[in-house]
PDB file of C-alpha atoms in Angstrom:
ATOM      1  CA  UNK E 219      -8.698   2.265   3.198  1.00  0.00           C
ATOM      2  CA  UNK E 220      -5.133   2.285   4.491  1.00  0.00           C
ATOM      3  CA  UNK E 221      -3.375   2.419   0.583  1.00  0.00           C
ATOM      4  CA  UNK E 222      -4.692   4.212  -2.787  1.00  0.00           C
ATOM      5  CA  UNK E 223      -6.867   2.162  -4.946  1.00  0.00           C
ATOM      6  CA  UNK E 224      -5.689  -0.060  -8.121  1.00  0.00           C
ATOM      7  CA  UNK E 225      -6.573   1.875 -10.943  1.00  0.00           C
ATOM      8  CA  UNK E 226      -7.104  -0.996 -12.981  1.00  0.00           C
ATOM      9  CA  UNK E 227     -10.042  -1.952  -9.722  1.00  0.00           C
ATOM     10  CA  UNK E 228     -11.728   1.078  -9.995  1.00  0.00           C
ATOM     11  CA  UNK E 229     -12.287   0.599 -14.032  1.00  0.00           C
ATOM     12  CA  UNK E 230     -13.380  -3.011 -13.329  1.00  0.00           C
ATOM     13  CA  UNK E 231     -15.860  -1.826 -10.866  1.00  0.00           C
ATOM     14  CA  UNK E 232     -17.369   0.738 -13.008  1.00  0.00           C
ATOM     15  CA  UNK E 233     -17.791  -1.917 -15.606  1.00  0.00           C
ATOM     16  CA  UNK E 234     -19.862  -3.795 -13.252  1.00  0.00           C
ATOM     17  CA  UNK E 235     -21.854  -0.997 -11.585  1.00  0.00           C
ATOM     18  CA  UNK E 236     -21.911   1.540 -14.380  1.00  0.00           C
ATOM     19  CA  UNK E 237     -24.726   3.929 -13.373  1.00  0.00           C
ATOM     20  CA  UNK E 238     -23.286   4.067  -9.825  1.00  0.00           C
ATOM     21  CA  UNK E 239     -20.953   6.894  -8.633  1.00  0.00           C
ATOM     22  CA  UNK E 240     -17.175   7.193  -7.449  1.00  0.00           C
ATOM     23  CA  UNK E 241     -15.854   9.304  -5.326  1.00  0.00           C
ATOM     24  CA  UNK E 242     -12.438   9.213  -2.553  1.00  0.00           C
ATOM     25  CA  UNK E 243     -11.332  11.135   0.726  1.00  0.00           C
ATOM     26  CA  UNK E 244      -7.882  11.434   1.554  1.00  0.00           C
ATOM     27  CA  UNK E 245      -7.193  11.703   5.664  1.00  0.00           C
ATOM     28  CA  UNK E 246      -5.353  10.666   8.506  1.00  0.00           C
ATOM     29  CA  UNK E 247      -5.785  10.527  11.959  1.00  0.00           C
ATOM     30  CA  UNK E 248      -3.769  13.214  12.582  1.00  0.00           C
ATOM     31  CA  UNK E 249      -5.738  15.260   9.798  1.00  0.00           C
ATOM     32  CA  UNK E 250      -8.825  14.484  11.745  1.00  0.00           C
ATOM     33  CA  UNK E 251      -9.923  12.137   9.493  1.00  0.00           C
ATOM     34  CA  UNK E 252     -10.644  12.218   5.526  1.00  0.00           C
ATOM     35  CA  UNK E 253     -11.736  15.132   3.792  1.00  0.00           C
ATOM     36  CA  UNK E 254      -8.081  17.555   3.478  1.00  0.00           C
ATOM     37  CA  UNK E 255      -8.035  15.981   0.214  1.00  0.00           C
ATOM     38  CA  UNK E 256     -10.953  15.486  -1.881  1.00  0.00           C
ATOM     39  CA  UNK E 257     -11.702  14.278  -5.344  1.00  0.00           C
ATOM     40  CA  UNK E 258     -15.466  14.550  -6.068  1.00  0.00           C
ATOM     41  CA  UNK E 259     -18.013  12.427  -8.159  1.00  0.00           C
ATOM     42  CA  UNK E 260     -17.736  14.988 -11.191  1.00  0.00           C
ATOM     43  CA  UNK E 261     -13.891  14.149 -11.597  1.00  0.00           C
ATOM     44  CA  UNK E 262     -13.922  10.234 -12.024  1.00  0.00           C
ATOM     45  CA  UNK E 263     -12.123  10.712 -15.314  1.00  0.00           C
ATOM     46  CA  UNK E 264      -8.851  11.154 -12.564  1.00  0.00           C
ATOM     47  CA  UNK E 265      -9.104   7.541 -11.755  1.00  0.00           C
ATOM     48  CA  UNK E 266      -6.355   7.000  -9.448  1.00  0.00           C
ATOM     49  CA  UNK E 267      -6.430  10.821  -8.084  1.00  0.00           C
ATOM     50  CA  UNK E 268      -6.779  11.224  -4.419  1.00  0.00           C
ATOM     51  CA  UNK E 269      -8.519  14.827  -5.327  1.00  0.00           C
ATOM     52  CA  UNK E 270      -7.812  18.551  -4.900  1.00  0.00           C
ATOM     53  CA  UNK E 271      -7.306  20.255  -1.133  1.00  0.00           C
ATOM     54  CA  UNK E 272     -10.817  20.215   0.650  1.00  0.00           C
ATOM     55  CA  UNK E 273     -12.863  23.400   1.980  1.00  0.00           C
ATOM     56  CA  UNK E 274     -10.331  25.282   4.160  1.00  0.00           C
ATOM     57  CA  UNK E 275      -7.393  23.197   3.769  1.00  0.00           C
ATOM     58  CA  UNK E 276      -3.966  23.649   1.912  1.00  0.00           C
ATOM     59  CA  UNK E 277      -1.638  21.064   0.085  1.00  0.00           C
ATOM     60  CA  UNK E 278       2.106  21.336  -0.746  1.00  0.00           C
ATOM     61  CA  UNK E 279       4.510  18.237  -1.979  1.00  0.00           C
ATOM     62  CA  UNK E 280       8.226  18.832  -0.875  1.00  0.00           C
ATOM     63  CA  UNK E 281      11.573  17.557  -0.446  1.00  0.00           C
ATOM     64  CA  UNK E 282      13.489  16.403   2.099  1.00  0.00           C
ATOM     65  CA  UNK E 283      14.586  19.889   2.467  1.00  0.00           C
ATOM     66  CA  UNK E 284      10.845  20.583   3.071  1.00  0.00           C
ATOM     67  CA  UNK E 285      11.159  22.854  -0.162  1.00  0.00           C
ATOM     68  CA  UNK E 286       8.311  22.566  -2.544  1.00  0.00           C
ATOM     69  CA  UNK E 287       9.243  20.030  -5.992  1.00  0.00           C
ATOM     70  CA  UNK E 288       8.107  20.849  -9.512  1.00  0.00           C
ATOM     71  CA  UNK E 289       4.915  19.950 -10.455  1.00  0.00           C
ATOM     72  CA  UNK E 290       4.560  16.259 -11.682  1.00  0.00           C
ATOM     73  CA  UNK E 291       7.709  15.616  -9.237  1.00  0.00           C
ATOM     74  CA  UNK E 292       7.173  12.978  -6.091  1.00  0.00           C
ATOM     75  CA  UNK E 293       7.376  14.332  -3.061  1.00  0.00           C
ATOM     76  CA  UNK E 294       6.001  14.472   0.820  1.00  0.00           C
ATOM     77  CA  UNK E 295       2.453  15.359   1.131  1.00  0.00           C
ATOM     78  CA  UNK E 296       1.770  18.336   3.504  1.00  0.00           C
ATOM     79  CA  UNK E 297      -1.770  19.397   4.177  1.00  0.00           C
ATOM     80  CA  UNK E 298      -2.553  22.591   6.637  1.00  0.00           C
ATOM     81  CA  UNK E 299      -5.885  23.411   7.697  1.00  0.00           C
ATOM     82  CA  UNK E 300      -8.969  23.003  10.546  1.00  0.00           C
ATOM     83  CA  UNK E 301      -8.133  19.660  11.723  1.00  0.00           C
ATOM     84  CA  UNK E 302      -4.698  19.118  12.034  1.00  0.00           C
ATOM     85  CA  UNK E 303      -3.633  18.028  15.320  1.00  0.00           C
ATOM     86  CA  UNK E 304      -2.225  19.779  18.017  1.00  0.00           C
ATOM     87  CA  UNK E 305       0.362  16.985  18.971  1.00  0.00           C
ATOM     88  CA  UNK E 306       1.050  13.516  19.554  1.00  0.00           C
ATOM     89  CA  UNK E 307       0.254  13.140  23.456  1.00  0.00           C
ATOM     90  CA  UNK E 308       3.785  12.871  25.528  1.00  0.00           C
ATOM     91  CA  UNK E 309       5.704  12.691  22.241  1.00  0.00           C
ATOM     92  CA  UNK E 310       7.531  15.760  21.499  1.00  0.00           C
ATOM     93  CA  UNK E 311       9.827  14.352  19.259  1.00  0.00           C
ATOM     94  CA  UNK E 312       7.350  13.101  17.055  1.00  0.00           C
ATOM     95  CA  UNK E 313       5.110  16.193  17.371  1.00  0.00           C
ATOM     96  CA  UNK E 314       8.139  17.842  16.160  1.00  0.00           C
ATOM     97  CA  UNK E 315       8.903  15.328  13.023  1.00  0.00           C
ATOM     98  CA  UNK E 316       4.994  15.551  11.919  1.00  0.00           C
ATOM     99  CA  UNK E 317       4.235  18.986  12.472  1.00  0.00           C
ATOM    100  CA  UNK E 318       6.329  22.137  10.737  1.00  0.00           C
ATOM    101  CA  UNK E 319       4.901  26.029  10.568  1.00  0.00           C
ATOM    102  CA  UNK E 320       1.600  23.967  10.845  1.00  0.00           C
ATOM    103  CA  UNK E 321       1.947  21.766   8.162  1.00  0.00           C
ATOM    104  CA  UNK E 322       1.175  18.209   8.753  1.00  0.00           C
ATOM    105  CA  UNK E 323       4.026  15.914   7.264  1.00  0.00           C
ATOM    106  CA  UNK E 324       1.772  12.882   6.492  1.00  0.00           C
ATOM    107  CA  UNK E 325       4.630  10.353   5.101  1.00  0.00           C
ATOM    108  CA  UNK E 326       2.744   9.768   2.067  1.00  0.00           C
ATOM    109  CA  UNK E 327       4.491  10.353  -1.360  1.00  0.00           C
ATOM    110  CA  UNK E 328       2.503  12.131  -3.841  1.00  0.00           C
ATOM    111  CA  UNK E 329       2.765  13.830  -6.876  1.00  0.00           C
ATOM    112  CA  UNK E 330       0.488  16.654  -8.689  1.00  0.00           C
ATOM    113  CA  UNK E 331      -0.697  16.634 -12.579  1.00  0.00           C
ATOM    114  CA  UNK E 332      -0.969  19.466 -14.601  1.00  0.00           C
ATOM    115  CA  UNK E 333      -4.418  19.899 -13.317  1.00  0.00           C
ATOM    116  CA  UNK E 334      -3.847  19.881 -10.106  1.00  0.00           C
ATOM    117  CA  UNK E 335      -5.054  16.782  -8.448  1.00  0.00           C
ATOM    118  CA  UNK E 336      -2.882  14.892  -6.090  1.00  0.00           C
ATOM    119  CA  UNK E 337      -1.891  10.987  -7.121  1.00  0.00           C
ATOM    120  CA  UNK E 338      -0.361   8.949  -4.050  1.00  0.00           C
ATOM    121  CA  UNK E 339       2.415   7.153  -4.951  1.00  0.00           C
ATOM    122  CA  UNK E 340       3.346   5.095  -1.899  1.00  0.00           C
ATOM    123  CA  UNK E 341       4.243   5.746   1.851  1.00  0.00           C
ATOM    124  CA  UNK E 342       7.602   7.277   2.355  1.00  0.00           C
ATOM    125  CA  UNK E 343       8.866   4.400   4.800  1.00  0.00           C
ATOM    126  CA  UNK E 344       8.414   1.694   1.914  1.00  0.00           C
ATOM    127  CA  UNK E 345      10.411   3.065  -0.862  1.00  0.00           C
ATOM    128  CA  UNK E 346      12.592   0.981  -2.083  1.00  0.00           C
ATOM    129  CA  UNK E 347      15.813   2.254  -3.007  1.00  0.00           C
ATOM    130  CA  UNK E 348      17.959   0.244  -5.877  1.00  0.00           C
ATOM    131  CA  UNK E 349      20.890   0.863  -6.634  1.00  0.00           C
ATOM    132  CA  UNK E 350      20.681   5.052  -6.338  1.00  0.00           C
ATOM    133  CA  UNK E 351      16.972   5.068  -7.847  1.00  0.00           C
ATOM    134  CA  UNK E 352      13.936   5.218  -5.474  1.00  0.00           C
ATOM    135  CA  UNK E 353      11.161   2.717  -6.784  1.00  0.00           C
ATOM    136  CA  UNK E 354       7.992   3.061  -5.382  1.00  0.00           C
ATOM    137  CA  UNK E 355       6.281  -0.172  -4.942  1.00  0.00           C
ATOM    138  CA  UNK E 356       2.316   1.098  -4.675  1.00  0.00           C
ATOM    139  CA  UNK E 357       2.724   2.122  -8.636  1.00  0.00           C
ATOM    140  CA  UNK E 358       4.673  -1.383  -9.529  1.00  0.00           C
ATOM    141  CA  UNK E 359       1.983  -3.119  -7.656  1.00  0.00           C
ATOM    142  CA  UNK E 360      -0.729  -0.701 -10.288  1.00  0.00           C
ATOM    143  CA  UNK E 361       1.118  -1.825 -13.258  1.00  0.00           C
ATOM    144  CA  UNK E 362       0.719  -5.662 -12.076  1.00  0.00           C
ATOM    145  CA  UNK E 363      -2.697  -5.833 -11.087  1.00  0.00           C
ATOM    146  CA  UNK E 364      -3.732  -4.760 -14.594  1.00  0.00           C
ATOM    147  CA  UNK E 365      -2.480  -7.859 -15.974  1.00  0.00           C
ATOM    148  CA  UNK E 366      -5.719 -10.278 -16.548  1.00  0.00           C
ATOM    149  CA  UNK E 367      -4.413 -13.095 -14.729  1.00  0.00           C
ATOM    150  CA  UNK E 368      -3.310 -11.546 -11.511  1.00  0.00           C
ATOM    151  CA  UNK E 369      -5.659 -11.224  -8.705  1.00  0.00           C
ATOM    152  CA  UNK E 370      -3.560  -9.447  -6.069  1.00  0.00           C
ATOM    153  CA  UNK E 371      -0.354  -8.226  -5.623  1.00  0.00           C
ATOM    154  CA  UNK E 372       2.579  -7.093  -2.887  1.00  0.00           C
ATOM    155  CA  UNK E 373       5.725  -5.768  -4.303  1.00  0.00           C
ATOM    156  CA  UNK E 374       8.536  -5.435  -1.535  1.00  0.00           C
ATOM    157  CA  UNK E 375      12.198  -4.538  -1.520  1.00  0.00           C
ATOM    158  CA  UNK E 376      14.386  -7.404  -0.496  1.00  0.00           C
ATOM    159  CA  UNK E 377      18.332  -6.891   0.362  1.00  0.00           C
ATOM    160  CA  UNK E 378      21.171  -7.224  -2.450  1.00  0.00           C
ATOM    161  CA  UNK E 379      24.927  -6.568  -1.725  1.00  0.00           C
ATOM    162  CA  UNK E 380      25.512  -4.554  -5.020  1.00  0.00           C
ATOM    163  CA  UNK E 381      22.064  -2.590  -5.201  1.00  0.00           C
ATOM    164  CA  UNK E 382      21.153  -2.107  -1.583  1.00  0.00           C
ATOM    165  CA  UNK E 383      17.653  -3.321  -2.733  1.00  0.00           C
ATOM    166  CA  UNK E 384      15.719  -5.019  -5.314  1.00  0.00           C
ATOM    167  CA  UNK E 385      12.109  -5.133  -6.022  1.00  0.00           C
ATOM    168  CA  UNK E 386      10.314  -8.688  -5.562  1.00  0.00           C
ATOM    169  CA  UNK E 387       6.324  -9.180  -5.989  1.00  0.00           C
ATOM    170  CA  UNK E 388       4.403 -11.652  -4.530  1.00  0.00           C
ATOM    171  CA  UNK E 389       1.793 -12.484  -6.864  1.00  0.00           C
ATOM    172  CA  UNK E 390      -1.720 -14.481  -6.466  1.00  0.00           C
ATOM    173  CA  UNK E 391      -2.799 -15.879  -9.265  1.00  0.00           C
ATOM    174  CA  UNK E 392      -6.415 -15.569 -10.321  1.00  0.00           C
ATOM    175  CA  UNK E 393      -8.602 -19.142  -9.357  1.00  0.00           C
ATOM    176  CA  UNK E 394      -8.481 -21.503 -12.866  1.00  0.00           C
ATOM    177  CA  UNK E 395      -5.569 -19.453 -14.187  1.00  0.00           C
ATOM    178  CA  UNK E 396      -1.520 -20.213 -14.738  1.00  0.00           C
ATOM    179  CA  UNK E 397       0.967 -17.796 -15.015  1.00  0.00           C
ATOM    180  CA  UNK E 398       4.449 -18.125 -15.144  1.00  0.00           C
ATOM    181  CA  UNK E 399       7.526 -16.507 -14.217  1.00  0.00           C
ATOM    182  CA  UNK E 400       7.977 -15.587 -18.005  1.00  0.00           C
ATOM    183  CA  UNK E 401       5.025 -14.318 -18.347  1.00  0.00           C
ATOM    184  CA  UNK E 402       5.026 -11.434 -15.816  1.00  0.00           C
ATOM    185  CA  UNK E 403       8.878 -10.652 -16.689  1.00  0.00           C
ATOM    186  CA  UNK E 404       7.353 -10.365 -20.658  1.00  0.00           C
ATOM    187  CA  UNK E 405       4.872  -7.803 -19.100  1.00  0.00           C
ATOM    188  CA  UNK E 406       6.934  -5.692 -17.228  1.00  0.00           C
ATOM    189  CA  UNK E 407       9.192  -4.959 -20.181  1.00  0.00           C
ATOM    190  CA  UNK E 408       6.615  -1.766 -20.592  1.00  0.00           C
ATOM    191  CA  UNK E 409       7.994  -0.933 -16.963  1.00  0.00           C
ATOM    192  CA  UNK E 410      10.985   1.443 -17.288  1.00  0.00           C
ATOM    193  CA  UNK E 411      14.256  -0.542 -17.218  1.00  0.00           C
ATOM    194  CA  UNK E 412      15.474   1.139 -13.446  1.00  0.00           C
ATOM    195  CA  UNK E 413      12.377  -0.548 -12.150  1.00  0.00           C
ATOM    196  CA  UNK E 414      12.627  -3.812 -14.779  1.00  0.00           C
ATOM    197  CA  UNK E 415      16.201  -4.941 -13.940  1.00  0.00           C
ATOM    198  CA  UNK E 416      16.435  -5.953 -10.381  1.00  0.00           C
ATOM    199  CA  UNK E 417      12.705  -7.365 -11.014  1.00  0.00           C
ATOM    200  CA  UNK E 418      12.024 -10.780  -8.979  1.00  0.00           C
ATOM    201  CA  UNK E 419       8.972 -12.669  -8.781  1.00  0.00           C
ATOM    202  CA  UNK E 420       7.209 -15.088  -6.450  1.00  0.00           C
ATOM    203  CA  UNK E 421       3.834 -16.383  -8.240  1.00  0.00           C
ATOM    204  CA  UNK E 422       1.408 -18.615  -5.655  1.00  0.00           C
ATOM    205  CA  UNK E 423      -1.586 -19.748  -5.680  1.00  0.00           C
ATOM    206  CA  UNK E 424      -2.612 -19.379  -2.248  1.00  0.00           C
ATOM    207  CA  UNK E 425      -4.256 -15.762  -0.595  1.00  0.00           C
ATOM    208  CA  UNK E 426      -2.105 -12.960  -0.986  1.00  0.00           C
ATOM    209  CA  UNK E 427      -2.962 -11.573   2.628  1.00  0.00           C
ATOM    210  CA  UNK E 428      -2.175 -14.300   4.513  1.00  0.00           C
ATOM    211  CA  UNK E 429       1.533 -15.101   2.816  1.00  0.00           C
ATOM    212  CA  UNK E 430       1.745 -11.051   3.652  1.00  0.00           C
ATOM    213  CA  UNK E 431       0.827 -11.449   7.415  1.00  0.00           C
ATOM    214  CA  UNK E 432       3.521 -14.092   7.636  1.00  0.00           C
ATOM    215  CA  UNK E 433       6.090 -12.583   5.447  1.00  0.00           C
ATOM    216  CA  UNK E 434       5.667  -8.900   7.652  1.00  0.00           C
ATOM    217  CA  UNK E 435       5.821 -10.964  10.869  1.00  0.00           C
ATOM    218  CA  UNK E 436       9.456 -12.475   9.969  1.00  0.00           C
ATOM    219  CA  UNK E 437      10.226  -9.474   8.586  1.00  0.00           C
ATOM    220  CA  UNK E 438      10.024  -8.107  11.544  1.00  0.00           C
ATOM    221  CA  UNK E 439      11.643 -11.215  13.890  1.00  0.00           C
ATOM    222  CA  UNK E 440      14.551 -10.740  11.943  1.00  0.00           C
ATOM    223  CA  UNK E 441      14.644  -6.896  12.677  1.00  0.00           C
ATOM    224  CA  UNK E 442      15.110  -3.165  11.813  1.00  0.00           C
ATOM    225  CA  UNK E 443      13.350  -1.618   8.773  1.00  0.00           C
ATOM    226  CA  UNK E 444      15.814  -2.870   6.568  1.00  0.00           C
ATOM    227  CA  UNK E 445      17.155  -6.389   5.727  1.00  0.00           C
ATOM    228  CA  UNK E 446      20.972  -6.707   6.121  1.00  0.00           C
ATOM    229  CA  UNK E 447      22.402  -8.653   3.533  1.00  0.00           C
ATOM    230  CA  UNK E 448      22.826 -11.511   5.283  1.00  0.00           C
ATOM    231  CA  UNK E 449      19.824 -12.124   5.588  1.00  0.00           C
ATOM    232  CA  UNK E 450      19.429 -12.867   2.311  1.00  0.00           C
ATOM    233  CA  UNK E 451      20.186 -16.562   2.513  1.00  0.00           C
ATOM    234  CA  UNK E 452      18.166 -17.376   5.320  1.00  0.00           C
ATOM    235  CA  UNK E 453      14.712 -15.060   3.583  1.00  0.00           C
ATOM    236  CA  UNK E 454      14.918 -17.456   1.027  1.00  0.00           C
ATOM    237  CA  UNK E 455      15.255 -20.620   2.574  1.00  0.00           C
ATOM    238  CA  UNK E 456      12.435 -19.430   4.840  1.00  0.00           C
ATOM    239  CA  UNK E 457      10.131 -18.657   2.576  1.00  0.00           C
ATOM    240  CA  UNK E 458      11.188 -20.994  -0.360  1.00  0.00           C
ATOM    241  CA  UNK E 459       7.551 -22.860   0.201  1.00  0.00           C
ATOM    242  CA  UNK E 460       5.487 -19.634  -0.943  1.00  0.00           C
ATOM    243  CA  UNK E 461       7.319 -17.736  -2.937  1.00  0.00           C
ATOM    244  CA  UNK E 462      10.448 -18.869  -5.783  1.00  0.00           C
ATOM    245  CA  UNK E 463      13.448 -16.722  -5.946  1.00  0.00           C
ATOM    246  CA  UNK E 464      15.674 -16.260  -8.695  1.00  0.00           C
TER     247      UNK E 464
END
């Protein structure tokens, strides 16, 4: 729940539990729940897809304009149908952000295949912008869980006085395994230079969630939604114990 699932964990799962069937919902509170998008056990050869719009409701991907993008573009998912909310209690400013001609804004990214079915690409919020070129960590953090000797991944933008941002994972290393710094910078040659460039990496051996909980909780202490760049010093001092910077 809460992010789109790994690719590369749904294949390993149905390696393990072959006769057993997949399926995913796609919801939010504000949708009621899951079920505006849908993806249904008959379509497991979309692994990754969220789905298709469910019984009754409607799906569009747009701009910041709110105007709809090619197909196979990222934008904004927008989903219209029974359960959208009415409002956000006392909150007519956010009512008012969400909500448009009754379309629910969700502040996911998405795109649509040629088929139809809706891939999330990350929340709108956490893109990381480099330099001109949005990067969208969720499909960085795809690419790096496929490798064999990673067992989780977080890929976050951290401040740089030339790009704005660059991209930096924090990696946990599978129990019995070593990986360097090489390694992973070897494997991400496949990525596409944009998102290969401004790569940095912090490998640990420790569990991924809990460096998270403490990294989010500074990140916050040290305020906004976006590092300044003079921050930059300090974030690695701080955190020079869990994760190496370049």
């Amino acid at each position: 729940g809460a992010q789109p699932v790994p690719p590369s964990l749904i294949t390993h799962w149905k390696e393990y539990f072959p006769n057993h069937k997949y399926d995913t919902n796609y919801g939010l509170s504000e949708s009621t729940g899951p079920g505006c998008v849908h993806l249904g056990m008959e379509n497991i050869h979309k692994v990754g897809a969220i789905g298709v719009p469910g019984y009754r409701w409607k799906c569009r991907i747009v701009d910041e304009n709110g105007v709809e993008v090619p197909q196979g573009d990222v934008g904004e998912l927008c989903v219209k149908g029974p359960g959208v909310m009415t409002c956000y209690y006392n909150d007519p400013e956010a009512t008012a952000k969400a909500l448009k001609d009754g379309w629910l804004y969700t502040g996911d990214m998405a795109m649509q295949d040629e088929d139809g079915f809706i891939f999330l690409v990350d929340r709108k919020k956490d893109v990381i912008v480099s330099g001109g070129e949005n990067i969208y960590p969720v499909q960085i953090e795809n690419f790096l869980s496929a490798y064999d000797k990673v067992k989780d991944v977080a890929v976050i933008g951290l401040p740089d006085k030339r790009l704005g941002e660059i991209t930096g994972a924090i990696i946990e290393v599978k129990d019995g395994m070593e990986c360097t710094e090489e390694e992973i910078e070897d494997y991400c040659k496949e990525l596409p230079r944009y998102k290969r460039d401004v790569f940095t990496v912090g490998l640990n051996y420790l569990p991924l969630r809990d460096l998270v909980i403490k990294f989010d909780y500074s990140y916050r202490r040290i305020g906004g939604n976006k590092y300044n760049s003079e921050d930059t010093f300090g974030l690695t001092v701080a955190y020079s114990g869990w994760f190496g910077s370049k």
